[in-house]
XYZ file of C-alpha atoms in Angstrom:
289
model
C -0.350 45.577 -49.814
C -0.395 46.714 -46.415
C -3.786 44.806 -45.735
C -2.071 41.548 -47.123
C 0.972 41.802 -44.759
C -1.361 42.340 -41.886
C -3.198 39.459 -42.655
C -0.271 37.312 -43.171
C 0.978 38.448 -39.810
C -2.155 37.376 -38.114
C -1.729 33.757 -39.477
C 1.774 33.638 -38.335
C 0.645 34.848 -34.483
C -2.285 32.349 -34.937
C 0.222 29.461 -35.726
C 2.435 30.410 -32.889
C 0.100 30.363 -30.393
C -1.015 26.850 -31.084
C 2.920 25.813 -31.543
C 3.483 27.343 -28.207
C 0.940 25.781 -26.375
C 2.923 23.719 -23.422
C 2.035 20.426 -22.309
C 1.080 21.830 -19.070
C -1.526 23.626 -20.607
C -2.791 20.787 -22.625
C -2.835 18.761 -19.206
C -4.753 21.196 -17.503
C -7.122 21.462 -20.218
C -7.529 17.911 -20.271
C -8.075 17.907 -16.520
C -10.904 20.368 -16.629
C -12.659 18.092 -19.443
C -12.130 14.783 -17.219
C -13.828 16.640 -14.390
C -16.543 17.858 -16.223
C -17.073 14.544 -17.208
C -17.137 13.409 -13.563
C -19.864 16.021 -13.036
C -21.994 14.838 -15.997
C -21.164 11.627 -17.269
C -22.765 8.144 -17.068
C -21.025 5.421 -14.481
C -18.632 4.139 -17.185
C -17.874 7.470 -18.393
C -17.062 8.388 -15.027
C -14.534 5.372 -14.170
C -12.995 5.874 -17.372
C -12.301 9.734 -16.657
C -11.011 8.395 -13.174
C -8.769 5.920 -14.790
C -7.488 8.718 -16.744
C -7.084 11.181 -14.127
C -5.080 8.533 -11.902
C -2.505 7.713 -15.154
C -2.056 11.347 -14.982
C -0.623 11.031 -11.561
C -0.537 14.616 -10.116
C -2.128 16.648 -7.826
C -4.183 18.598 -9.995
C -5.773 15.294 -11.313
C -6.128 13.844 -7.992
C -8.094 17.276 -6.970
C -10.334 16.885 -10.031
C -11.384 13.355 -8.948
C -12.180 14.525 -5.569
C -16.066 15.133 -6.448
C -16.245 11.466 -7.469
C -15.652 10.294 -3.973
C -19.022 11.380 -3.089
C -20.936 9.872 -6.099
C -24.169 7.876 -5.758
C -22.624 4.855 -7.225
C -20.267 2.888 -5.351
C -18.298 1.721 -8.526
C -17.722 5.329 -9.119
C -16.599 6.141 -5.539
C -14.499 2.905 -5.325
C -12.610 3.645 -8.453
C -12.079 7.653 -7.174
C -10.319 6.238 -4.288
C -7.131 5.028 -6.162
C -7.194 8.364 -8.400
C -6.833 11.105 -5.137
C -3.661 9.367 -3.654
C -1.648 12.087 -5.954
C -2.604 14.690 -3.209
C -0.456 16.013 -0.551
C -0.687 12.823 2.106
C -2.414 14.674 4.675
C -5.011 16.047 2.152
C -5.462 12.511 0.651
C -6.012 11.047 4.198
C -8.499 13.367 4.954
C -10.296 12.559 1.527
C -10.125 8.913 1.866
C -10.833 8.289 5.575
C -14.407 8.935 5.259
C -14.890 6.162 2.774
C -13.780 3.681 5.254
C -17.388 4.174 6.691
C -19.190 3.565 3.106
C -22.010 1.331 3.503
C -20.570 -0.783 0.392
C -17.716 -3.123 1.482
C -15.995 -2.547 -2.091
C -15.680 1.109 -1.699
C -13.971 0.589 1.945
C -11.752 -2.081 0.693
C -10.542 0.256 -2.075
C -10.495 3.258 0.220
C -8.114 1.290 2.823
C -5.733 0.155 -0.304
C -5.616 3.863 -1.483
C -4.443 4.851 2.414
C -1.546 2.216 2.257
C -0.576 3.780 -1.208
C -0.345 7.104 0.571
C 1.728 5.762 3.428
C 1.027 8.532 5.946
C 0.878 7.553 9.600
C -1.796 10.072 10.329
C -4.232 7.225 8.528
C -3.269 4.696 11.039
C -6.146 5.334 13.630
C -8.959 5.247 10.879
C -7.710 1.952 9.541
C -7.237 0.399 13.305
C -10.762 1.376 13.754
C -11.811 -0.219 10.240
C -9.889 -3.360 11.402
C -11.898 -3.528 14.700
C -15.342 -3.297 13.475
C -15.429 -3.939 9.820
C -16.840 -7.343 9.581
C -16.370 -7.735 5.829
C -13.436 -10.045 5.365
C -12.004 -8.264 2.232
C -12.355 -4.911 3.605
C -10.591 -5.946 6.854
C -7.860 -7.576 5.356
C -7.230 -4.395 3.310
C -6.924 -2.406 6.266
C -4.270 -4.956 7.313
C -2.346 -4.629 3.979
C -2.507 -0.630 4.234
C -1.259 -0.740 7.886
C 1.903 -2.908 6.783
C 2.069 -0.238 3.927
C 2.443 2.818 6.327
C 4.984 1.002 8.693
C 3.278 2.785 12.013
C 4.541 0.502 14.958
C 1.198 1.464 16.796
C -0.636 -1.319 14.217
C 1.976 -4.019 15.453
C -0.239 -4.992 18.701
C -3.562 -5.325 16.863
C -1.746 -7.342 13.985
C -0.071 -9.619 16.294
C -3.795 -10.086 18.090
C -4.919 -11.604 14.660
C -2.270 -14.441 14.649
C -3.133 -15.663 18.389
C -6.333 -17.186 16.800
C -6.177 -20.840 15.438
C -5.886 -20.709 11.828
C -8.666 -21.730 9.565
C -9.457 -21.457 5.728
C -11.865 -18.425 6.075
C -9.229 -16.169 7.577
C -6.414 -17.223 5.506
C -5.581 -13.935 3.695
C -6.168 -12.036 7.008
C -3.807 -14.178 8.839
C -1.063 -13.943 5.753
C -1.508 -10.108 5.576
C -1.099 -9.626 9.365
C 2.248 -11.523 9.319
C 3.136 -9.588 6.207
C 2.338 -6.408 7.672
C 4.125 -7.040 10.976
C 7.413 -7.783 8.785
C 6.996 -4.606 6.753
C 6.375 -2.578 10.076
C 9.304 -3.900 11.660
C 11.529 -3.515 8.700
C 10.536 0.036 8.501
C 11.112 0.575 12.248
C 14.883 -0.718 11.578
C 15.739 0.987 7.859
C 13.240 3.643 7.517
C 12.471 2.154 4.285
C 9.519 0.039 2.765
C 10.029 -3.526 1.728
C 8.004 -5.246 -0.925
C 9.417 -8.754 -2.358
C 9.588 -11.788 -0.766
C 11.765 -13.795 -1.275
C 13.983 -10.959 -2.894
C 15.400 -13.627 -5.304
C 17.107 -17.195 -5.109
C 20.499 -15.685 -5.867
C 23.701 -16.153 -3.722
C 24.039 -14.050 -0.068
C 26.391 -11.399 -1.765
C 23.153 -10.372 -4.323
C 20.728 -10.069 -1.403
C 19.874 -6.672 0.299
C 21.892 -5.876 3.207
C 20.349 -3.894 6.404
C 22.690 -0.781 6.914
C 20.914 1.034 9.614
C 22.103 2.880 12.740
C 18.252 2.999 13.913
C 17.264 1.301 17.089
C 16.285 -2.086 16.028
C 12.869 -3.104 16.100
C 13.757 -6.590 18.313
C 14.297 -3.915 21.271
C 10.682 -2.223 21.319
C 8.298 -4.283 23.492
C 5.512 -4.631 20.756
C 7.699 -6.704 18.440
C 9.131 -9.049 21.192
C 5.617 -9.793 22.015
C 5.076 -10.851 18.281
C 8.048 -12.942 18.094
C 6.388 -16.295 20.006
C 3.336 -16.013 17.794
C 5.436 -15.465 14.613
C 7.465 -18.690 15.562
C 4.457 -20.736 16.199
C 2.837 -19.852 12.983
C 6.125 -20.910 11.292
C 5.984 -24.236 12.872
C 2.472 -25.040 12.591
C 1.697 -26.957 9.527
C -1.886 -26.280 9.615
C -1.100 -22.485 8.368
C -1.361 -21.600 4.595
C 2.162 -21.926 3.085
C 1.999 -18.142 2.216
C 1.501 -17.613 6.093
C 4.109 -19.343 7.260
C 6.502 -17.756 4.567
C 5.161 -14.437 5.665
C 5.831 -15.266 9.615
C 9.520 -16.131 8.548
C 10.064 -12.975 6.790
C 8.514 -11.094 9.839
C 10.752 -12.690 12.026
C 14.077 -11.714 9.975
C 12.863 -8.038 9.619
C 12.247 -7.770 13.532
C 15.742 -9.298 13.797
C 16.189 -10.808 17.280
C 18.789 -13.225 17.469
C 16.516 -15.278 19.302
C 14.826 -16.010 16.222
C 17.676 -17.917 14.534
C 16.988 -21.061 15.946
C 13.233 -21.563 14.430
C 14.314 -19.945 10.918
C 17.596 -22.523 10.567
C 15.076 -25.210 11.362
C 13.082 -24.600 7.936
C 16.239 -23.934 5.857
C 15.486 -27.289 4.047
C 12.342 -26.920 3.832
C 10.561 -28.750 1.010
C 8.794 -25.359 0.197
C 11.645 -23.767 -1.615
C 10.061 -20.417 -0.945
C 9.973 -20.995 2.836
C 13.486 -22.219 2.723
C 14.834 -19.168 0.583
C 12.741 -16.570 2.935
C 14.260 -18.365 6.063
C 17.859 -17.677 4.414
C 17.099 -14.133 3.868
C 15.759 -13.695 7.448
C 18.787 -15.043 9.131
C 20.693 -12.670 6.818
C 18.578 -9.772 8.243
C 19.235 -10.850 11.851
C 23.120 -11.501 11.180
C 23.663 -7.939 9.147
C 21.255 -5.812 11.279
């Protein structure tokens, strides 16, 4: 009788051990298994593991992805870049910055975009260096996009310099991204918030986001004052791509200098409905800022 009782109790104990495994324990076991795949799997297995780690979205998962940043295959390294962004910002920047020097331009591009996701100013200098020396158009554009996501005003002058050149089909994405990033940096300087949608919507003014900030306006900073005439020229230039002109209008509003109102008003009746709406929102940012 006692032996039967003991066996029953062991069964209950085993059931309880299984039943009370916490989600965190399950997740830790999954992360460990994925880390092993990154060490021993083939290219597709490693990439699948990295996608899963990215979807987990924890520091532990990102740490498990770190070895893949040094994988011999560029597709694995590129995939790993987006999987380590959940580390602490300084740790993520430290891990990703060396990939800006990778021999493969796709890896450099993905590293720059990942640094933009991290949004930490300690990455600004590395991205500016990448912008200066990288000859690959997509990698250079990715650095520009990342600088806008970070919002560090140190990047405003180099981004303005991009727009000083005459427009061409080859650098359309670079110019569009530079104008966009200038607007994002200016908006962050004014509000401490990141801006993502241009235009916000096509609704009446009362449904638009209002700027309420006691911070020093970006228009008072010399670096943005230098950008104003360049952005106005881009907005007025019919040779520019439509998207570049739209982003220039957004940037003028984000900077918030009242002197930009005239050039924005000029395009309120543009045949491009997106440009007209963005100019309306830009004027609102100037008025409410």
